[in-house]
Short mmCIF file of C-alpha atoms and ligand atoms in Angstrom, two decimals:
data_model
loop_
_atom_site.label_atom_id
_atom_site.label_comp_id
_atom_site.label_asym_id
_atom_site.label_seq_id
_atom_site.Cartn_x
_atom_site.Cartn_y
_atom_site.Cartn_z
CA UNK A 101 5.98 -23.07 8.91
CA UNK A 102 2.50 -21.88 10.34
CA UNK A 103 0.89 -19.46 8.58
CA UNK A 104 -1.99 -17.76 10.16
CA UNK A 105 -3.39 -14.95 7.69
CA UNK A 106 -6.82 -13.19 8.05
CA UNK A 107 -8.67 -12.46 4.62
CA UNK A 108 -10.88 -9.59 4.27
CA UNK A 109 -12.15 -9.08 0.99
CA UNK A 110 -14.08 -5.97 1.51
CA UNK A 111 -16.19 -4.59 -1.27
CA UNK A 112 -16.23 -3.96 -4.84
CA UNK A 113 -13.27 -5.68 -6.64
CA UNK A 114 -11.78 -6.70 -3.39
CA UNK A 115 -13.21 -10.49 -3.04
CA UNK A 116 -11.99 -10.98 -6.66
CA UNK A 117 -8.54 -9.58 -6.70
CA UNK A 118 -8.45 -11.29 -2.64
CA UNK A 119 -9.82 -14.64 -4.25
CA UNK A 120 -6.46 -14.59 -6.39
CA UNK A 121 -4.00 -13.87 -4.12
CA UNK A 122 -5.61 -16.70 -1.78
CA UNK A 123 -5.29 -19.16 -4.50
CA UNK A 124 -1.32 -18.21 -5.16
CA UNK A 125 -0.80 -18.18 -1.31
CA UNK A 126 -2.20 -21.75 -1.41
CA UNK A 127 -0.20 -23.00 -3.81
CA UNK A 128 2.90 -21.72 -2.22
CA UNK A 129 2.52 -22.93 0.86
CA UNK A 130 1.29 -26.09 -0.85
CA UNK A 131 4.24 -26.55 -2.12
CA UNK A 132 6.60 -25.73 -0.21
CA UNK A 133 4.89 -27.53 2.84
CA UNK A 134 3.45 -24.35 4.69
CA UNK A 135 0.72 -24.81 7.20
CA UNK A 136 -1.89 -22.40 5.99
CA UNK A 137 -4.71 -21.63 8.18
CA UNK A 138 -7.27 -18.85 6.17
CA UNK A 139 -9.91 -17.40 8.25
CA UNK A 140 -12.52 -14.50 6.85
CA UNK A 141 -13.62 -11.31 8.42
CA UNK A 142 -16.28 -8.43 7.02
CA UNK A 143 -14.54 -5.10 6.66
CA UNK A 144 -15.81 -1.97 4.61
CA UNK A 145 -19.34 -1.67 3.27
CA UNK A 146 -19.95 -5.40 3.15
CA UNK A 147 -19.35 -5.00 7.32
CA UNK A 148 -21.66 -2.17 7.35
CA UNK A 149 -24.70 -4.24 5.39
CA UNK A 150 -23.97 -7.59 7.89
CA UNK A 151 -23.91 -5.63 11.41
CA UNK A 152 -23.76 -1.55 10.79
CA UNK A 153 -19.73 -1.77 11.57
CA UNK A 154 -17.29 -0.98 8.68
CA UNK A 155 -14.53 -2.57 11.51
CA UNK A 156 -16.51 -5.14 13.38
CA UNK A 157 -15.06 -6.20 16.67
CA UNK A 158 -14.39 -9.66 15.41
CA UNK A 159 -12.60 -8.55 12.50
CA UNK A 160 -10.34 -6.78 14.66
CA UNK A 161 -9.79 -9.67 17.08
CA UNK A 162 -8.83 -11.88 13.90
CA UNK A 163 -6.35 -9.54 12.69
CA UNK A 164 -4.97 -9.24 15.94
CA UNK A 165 -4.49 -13.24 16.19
CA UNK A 166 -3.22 -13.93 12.79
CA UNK A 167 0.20 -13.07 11.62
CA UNK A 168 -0.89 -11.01 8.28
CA UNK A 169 -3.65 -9.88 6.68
CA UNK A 170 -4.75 -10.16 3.21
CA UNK A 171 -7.33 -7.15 2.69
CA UNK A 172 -9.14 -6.45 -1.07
CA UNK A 173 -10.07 -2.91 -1.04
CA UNK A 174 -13.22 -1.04 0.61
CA UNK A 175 -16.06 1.51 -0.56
CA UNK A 176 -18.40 2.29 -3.18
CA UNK A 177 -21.38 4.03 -4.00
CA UNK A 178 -23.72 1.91 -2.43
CA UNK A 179 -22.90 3.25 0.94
CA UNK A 180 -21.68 7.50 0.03
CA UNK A 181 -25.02 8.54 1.57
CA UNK A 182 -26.07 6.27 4.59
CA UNK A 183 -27.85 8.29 7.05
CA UNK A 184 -25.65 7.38 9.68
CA UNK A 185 -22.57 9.12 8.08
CA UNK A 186 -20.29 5.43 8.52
CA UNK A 187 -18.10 5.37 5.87
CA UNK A 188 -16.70 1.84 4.90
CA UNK A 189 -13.48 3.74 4.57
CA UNK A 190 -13.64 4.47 8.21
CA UNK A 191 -13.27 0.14 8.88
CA UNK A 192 -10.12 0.32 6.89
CA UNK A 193 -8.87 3.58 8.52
CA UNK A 194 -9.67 2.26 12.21
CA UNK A 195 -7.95 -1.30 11.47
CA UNK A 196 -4.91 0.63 10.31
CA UNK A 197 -5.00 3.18 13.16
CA UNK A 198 -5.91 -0.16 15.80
CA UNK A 199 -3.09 -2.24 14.81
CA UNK A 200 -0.76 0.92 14.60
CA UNK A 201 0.40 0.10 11.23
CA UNK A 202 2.42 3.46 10.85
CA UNK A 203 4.53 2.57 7.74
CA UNK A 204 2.89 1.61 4.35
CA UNK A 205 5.15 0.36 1.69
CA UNK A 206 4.10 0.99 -1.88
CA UNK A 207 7.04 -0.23 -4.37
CA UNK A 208 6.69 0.93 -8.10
CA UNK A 209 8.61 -1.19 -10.55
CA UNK A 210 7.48 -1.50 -13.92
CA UNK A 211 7.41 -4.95 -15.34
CA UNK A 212 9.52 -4.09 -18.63
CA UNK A 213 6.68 -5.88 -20.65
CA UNK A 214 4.52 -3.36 -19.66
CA UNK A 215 6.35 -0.45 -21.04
CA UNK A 216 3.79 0.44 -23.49
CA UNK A 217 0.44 -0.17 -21.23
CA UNK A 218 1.58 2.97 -19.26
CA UNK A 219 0.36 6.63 -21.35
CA UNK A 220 3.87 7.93 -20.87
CA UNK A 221 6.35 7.51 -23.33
CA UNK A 222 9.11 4.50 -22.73
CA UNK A 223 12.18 6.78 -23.00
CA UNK A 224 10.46 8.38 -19.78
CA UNK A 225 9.68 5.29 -18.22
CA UNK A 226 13.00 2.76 -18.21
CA UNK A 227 14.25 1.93 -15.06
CA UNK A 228 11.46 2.97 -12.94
CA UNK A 229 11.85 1.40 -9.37
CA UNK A 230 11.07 3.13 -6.57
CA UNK A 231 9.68 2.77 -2.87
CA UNK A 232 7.03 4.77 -1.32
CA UNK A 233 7.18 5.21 2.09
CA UNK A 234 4.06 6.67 3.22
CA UNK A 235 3.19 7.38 6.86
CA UNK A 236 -0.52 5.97 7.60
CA UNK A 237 -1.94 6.78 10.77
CA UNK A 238 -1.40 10.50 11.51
CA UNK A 239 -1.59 14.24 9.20
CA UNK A 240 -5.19 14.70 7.79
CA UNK A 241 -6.52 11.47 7.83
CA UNK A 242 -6.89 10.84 11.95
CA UNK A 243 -5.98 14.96 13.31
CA UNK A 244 -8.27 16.52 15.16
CA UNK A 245 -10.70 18.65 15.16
CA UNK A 246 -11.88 17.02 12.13
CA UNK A 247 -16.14 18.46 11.66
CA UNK A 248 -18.56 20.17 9.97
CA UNK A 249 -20.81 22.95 10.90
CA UNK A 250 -23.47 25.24 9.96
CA UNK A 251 -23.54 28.97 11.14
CA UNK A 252 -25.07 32.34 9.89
CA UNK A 253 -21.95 32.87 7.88
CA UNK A 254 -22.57 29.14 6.00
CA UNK A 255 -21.30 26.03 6.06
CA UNK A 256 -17.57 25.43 6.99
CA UNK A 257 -15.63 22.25 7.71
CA UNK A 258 -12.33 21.63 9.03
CA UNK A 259 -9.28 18.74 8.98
CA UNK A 260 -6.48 19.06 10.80
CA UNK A 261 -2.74 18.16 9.70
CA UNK A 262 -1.04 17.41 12.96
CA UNK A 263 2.25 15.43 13.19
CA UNK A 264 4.38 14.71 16.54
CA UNK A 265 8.35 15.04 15.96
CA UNK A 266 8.45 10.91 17.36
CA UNK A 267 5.54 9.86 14.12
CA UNK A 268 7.95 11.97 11.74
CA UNK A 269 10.79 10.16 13.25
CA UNK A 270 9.96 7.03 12.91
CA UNK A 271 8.98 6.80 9.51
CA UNK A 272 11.50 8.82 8.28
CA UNK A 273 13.92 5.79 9.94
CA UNK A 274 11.84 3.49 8.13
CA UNK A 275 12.65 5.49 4.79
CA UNK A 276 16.23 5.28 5.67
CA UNK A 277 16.59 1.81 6.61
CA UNK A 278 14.65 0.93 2.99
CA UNK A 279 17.54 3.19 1.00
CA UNK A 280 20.22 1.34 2.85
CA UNK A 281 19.06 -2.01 1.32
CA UNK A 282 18.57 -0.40 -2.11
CA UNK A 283 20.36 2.37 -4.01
CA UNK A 284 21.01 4.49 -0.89
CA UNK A 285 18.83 7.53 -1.88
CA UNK A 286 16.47 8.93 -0.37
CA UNK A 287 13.93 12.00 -0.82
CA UNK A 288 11.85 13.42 1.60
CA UNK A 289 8.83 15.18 0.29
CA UNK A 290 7.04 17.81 2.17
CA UNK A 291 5.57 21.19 1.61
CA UNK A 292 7.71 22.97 3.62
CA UNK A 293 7.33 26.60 2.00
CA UNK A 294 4.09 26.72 3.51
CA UNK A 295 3.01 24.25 6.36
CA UNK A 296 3.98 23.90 9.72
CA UNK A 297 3.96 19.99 9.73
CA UNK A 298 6.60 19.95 6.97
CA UNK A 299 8.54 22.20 8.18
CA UNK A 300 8.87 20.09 11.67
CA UNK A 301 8.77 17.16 9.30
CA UNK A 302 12.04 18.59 7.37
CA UNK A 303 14.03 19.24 9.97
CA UNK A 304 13.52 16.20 11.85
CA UNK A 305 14.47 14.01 8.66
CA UNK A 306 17.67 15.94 8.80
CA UNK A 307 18.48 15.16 12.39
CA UNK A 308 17.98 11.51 11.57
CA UNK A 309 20.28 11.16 8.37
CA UNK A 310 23.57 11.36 10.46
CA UNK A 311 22.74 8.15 11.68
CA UNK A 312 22.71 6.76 7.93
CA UNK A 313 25.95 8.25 6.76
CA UNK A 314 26.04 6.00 3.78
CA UNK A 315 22.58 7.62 2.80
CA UNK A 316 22.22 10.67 0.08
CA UNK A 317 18.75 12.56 1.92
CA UNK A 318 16.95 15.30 -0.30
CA UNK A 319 14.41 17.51 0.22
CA UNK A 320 11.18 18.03 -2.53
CA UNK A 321 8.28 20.36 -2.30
CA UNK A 322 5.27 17.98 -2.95
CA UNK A 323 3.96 19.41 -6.00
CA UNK A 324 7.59 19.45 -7.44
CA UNK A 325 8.23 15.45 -6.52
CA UNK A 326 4.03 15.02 -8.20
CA UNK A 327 5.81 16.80 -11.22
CA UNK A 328 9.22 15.11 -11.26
CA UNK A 329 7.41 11.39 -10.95
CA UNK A 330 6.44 12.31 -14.41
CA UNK A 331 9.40 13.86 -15.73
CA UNK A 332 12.05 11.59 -14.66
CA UNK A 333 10.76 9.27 -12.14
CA UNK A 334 13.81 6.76 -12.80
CA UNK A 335 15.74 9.22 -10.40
CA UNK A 336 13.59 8.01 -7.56
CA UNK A 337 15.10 5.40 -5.01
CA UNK A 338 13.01 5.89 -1.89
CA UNK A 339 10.38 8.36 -0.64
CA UNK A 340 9.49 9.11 2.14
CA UNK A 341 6.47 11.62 3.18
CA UNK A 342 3.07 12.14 5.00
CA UNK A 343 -0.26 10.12 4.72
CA UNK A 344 -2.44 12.35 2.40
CA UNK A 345 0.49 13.17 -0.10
CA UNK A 346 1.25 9.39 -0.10
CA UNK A 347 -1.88 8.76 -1.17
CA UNK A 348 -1.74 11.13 -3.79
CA UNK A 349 2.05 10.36 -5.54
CA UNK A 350 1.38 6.00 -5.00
CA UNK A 351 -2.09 7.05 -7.32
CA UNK A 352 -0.03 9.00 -9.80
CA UNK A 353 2.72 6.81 -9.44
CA UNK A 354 0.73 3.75 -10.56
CA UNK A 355 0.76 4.85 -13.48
CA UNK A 356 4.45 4.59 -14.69
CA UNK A 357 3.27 0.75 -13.82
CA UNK A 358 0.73 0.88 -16.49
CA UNK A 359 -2.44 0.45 -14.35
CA UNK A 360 -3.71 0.63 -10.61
CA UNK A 361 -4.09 -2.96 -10.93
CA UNK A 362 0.16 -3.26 -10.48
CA UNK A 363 0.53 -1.92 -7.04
CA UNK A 364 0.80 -3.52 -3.97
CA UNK A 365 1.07 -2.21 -0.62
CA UNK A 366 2.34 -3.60 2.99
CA UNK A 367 1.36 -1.61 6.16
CA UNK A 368 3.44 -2.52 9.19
CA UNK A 369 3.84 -1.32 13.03
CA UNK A 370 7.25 -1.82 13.02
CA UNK A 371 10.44 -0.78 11.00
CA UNK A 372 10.61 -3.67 7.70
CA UNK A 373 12.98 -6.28 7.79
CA UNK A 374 15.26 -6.09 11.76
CA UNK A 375 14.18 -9.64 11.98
CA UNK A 376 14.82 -9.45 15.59
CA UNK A 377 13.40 -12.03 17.99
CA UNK A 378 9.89 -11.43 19.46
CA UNK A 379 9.29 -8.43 17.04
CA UNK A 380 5.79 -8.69 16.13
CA UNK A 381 5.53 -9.30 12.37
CA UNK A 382 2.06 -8.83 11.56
CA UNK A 383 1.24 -6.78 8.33
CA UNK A 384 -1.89 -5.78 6.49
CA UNK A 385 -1.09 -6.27 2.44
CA UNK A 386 -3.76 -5.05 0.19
CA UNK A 387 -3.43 -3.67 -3.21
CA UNK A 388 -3.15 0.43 -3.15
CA UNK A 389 -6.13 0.58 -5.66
CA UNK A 390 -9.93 1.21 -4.59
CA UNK A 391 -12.89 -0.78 -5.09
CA UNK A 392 -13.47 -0.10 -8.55
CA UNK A 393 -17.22 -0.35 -8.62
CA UNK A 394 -17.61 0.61 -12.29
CA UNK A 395 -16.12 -2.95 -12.91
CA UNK A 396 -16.69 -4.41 -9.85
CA UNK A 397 -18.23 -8.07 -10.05
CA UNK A 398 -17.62 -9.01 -14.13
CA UNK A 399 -14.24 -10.48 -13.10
CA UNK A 400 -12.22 -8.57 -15.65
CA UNK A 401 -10.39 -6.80 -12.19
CA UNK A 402 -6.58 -7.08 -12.09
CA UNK A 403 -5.46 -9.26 -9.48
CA UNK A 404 -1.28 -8.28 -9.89
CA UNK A 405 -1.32 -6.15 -7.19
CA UNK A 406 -3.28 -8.37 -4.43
CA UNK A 407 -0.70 -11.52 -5.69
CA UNK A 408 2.21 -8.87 -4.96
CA UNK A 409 0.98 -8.03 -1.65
CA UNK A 410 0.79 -11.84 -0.81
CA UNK A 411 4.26 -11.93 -2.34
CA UNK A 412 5.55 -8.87 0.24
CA UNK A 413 3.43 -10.72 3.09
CA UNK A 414 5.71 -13.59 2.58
CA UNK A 415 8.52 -11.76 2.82
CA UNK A 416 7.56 -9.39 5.71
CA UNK A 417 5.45 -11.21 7.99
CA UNK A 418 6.78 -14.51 7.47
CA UNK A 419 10.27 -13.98 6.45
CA UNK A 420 9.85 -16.23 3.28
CA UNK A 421 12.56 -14.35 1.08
CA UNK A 422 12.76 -17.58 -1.58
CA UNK A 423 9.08 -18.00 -1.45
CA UNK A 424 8.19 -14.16 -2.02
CA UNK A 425 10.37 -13.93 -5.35
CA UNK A 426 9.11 -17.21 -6.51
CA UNK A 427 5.26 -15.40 -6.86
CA UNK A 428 6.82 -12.30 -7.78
CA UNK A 429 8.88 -14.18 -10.31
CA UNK A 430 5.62 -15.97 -11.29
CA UNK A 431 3.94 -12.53 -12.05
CA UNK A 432 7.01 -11.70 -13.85
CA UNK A 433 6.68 -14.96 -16.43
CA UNK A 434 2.84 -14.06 -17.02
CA UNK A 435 3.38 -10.88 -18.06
CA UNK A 436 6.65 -11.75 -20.25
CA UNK A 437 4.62 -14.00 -21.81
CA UNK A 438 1.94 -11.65 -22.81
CA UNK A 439 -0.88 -13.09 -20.29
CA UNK A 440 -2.85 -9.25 -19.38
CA UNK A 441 -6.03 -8.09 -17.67
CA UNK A 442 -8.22 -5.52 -19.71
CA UNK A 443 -6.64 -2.47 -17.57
CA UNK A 444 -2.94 -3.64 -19.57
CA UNK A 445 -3.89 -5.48 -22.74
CA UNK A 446 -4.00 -1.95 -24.60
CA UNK A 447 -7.51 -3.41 -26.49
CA UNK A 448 -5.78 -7.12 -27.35
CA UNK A 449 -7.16 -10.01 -25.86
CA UNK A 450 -7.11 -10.26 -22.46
CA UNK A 451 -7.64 -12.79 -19.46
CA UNK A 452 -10.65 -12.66 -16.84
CA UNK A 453 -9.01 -11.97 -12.90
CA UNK A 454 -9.71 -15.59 -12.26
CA UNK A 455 -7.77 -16.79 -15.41
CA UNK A 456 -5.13 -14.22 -14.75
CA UNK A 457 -4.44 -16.22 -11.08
CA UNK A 458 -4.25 -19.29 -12.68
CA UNK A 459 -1.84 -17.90 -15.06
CA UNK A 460 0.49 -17.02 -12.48
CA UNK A 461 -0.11 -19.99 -10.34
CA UNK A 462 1.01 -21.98 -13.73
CA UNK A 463 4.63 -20.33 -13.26
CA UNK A 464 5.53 -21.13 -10.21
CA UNK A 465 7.42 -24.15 -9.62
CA UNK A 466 5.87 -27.47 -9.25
CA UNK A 467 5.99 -29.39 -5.50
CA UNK A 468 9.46 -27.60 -4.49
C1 IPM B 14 -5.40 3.91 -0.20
C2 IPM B 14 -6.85 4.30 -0.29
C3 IPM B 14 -7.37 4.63 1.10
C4 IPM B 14 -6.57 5.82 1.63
C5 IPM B 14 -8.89 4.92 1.16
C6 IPM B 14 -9.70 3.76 0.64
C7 IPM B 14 -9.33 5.30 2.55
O1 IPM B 14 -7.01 5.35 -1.18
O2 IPM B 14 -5.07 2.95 0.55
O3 IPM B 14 -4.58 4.54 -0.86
O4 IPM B 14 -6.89 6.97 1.33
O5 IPM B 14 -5.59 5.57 2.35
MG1 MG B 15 -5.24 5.88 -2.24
#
């Protein structure tokens, strides 16, 4: 099979972790005699210093021309005061809101070998595996008006949380159509005792849950679900919510996973998996972490969660179910075998990103 996948490793951490998942998507398609043809664009800050664009035309024309994208992660303090006001936040947030890619996937399963690397205590933590379902391209992040302003009375500013019954809709669907492959659970999280969105958002997730009879649908306040991730976040199967509290629980979230490092993340325009004919498949995978500029360029960065996004690209984009678990399952045998990145190694020894993708590129299987 052809694979066509546009890499943009961004700033900070992101060529690192990117560099890693490249070299595992390599080797699979090496050997399993996949066609892969790589091609870089500048997204983020990096974009901004090369040609004053954090989403430079030609980045967008690649991504619209390949069938995935692998992305690293964007920002940093370099560029929190340009004069300009671009943010290198605002390349990722255009690509996603360009390509329509509505539904970000954020699954949070803890490795059992990592059961002590997370600060909670293992009683709390067994069993954890859960799927975020986060919208991505409406509520805070893209409403309008969105400004600031000066008058006699001060300086104000103002965001708007605006969601259309069709965006709740079709996420919420999305949600749904996750639970059905998994343990058939699934919350909805809102703040409906208080805004407007949610309460839209609420009752439009219970008009769509008669069409997924086999489907258990509850309802949690957001600061209740950031409270119950903590206290029993085993009795998650799939949530489903809005872009800024998405954000917010995948952070916390991370982790019951031990580190940011663990997360990976798959943004599509489409509902996951319906395989049908035509559909477009492209994706954008990128770990949920940031940029991490505090350890940004001494290669101690995590790679796990870029490798699991290539692993999720696989199976998304390119409908490469065998060749997805075989990384995942590769990521699975480093960390068995005690192979961990500063962020997990709880002060032991611990592998550079580079030697941590070689690591996992050691289990997979030879020439299948
Ligand atoms: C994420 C990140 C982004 C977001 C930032 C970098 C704009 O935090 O993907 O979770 O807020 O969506
Ligand atoms: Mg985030």
């Amino acid at each position: 099979m052809k694979l066509s996948v546009a890499v943009l490793p961004g700033d900070g951490v992101g060529p690192e972790v990117t560099a890693q998942g490249v070299k595992v998507l390599k080797a699979v398609a090496e050997g399993r005699g996949h066609v892969l043809k790589l091609s870089r664009g500048l997204v983020g800050g990096t974009a901004i210093d090369h040609c004053g664009d954090p989403l430079p035309q030609e980045t967008l024309a690649l991504c619209m021309r390949s069938d995935a994208a692998l992305l690293g992660a964007v920002g940093g303090p370099k560029w929190d005061n340009l004069g300009s006001g671009v943010k290198p936040e605002d390349g990722l947030l255009a690509l996603r809101k360009e390509l329509k890619l509505f539904a970000n996937l954020r699954p949070v399963k803890l490795h059992p070998a990592l059961i002590d690397a997370s600060p909670l205590k293992p009683e709390a933590l067994r069993g954890v595996d859960l799927m975020v379902v986060r919208e991505l391209t409406g509520g805070l992040y893209f409403g309008r008006p969105k400004r600031r302003w000066t008058s006699s009375k001060g300086r104000s500013a103002v965001d708007t949380m605006r969601y259309s019954e069709h965006e709740a809709r079709r996420i919420i669907r999305v949600g749904f159509q996750l639970a059905v492959k998994r343990r058939n659970r699934l919350t909805s999280v809102d703040k409906a005792n208080v805004l407007e969105t949610s309460r839209l958002w609420r009752q439009v997730a219970g008009e769509v849950a008669p069409e997924y009879p086999g489907v258990a649908l509850d309802h949690m306040l957001v600061d209740n679900a950031a409270m119950q991730l903590i206290r029993n976040p085993a009795g998650f199967d799939v949530i489903v919510t809005e872009n800024t509290f998405g954000d917010i629980l995948t952070d916390e979230a991370s982790m019951l996973c031990g580190s940011m490092g663990m997360l990976p993340s798959a943004s599509l325009a489409r509902e996951p998996g319906n395989g049908q004919a035509g559909e477009t498949r492209f994706g954008l995978y990128e770990p949920i972490h940031g940029s991490a500029p505090d350890i940004a360029g001494r290669g101690v960065a995590n790679p796990v969660a870029a490798i699991l996004s290539v692993a999720m690209m696989l199976r998304l984009s390119f409908g490469l179910e065998a060749e997805a678990r075989e990384v995942e399952d590769a990521v699975g045998k480093a960390l068995s075998s005690g192979r961990r990145t500063a962020d997990i190694a709880a002060g032991a020894d611990s592998l550079s990103c580079d030697e941590m993708g070689d690591a996992i590129v050691s289990f997979l299987p030879k020439g299948s």
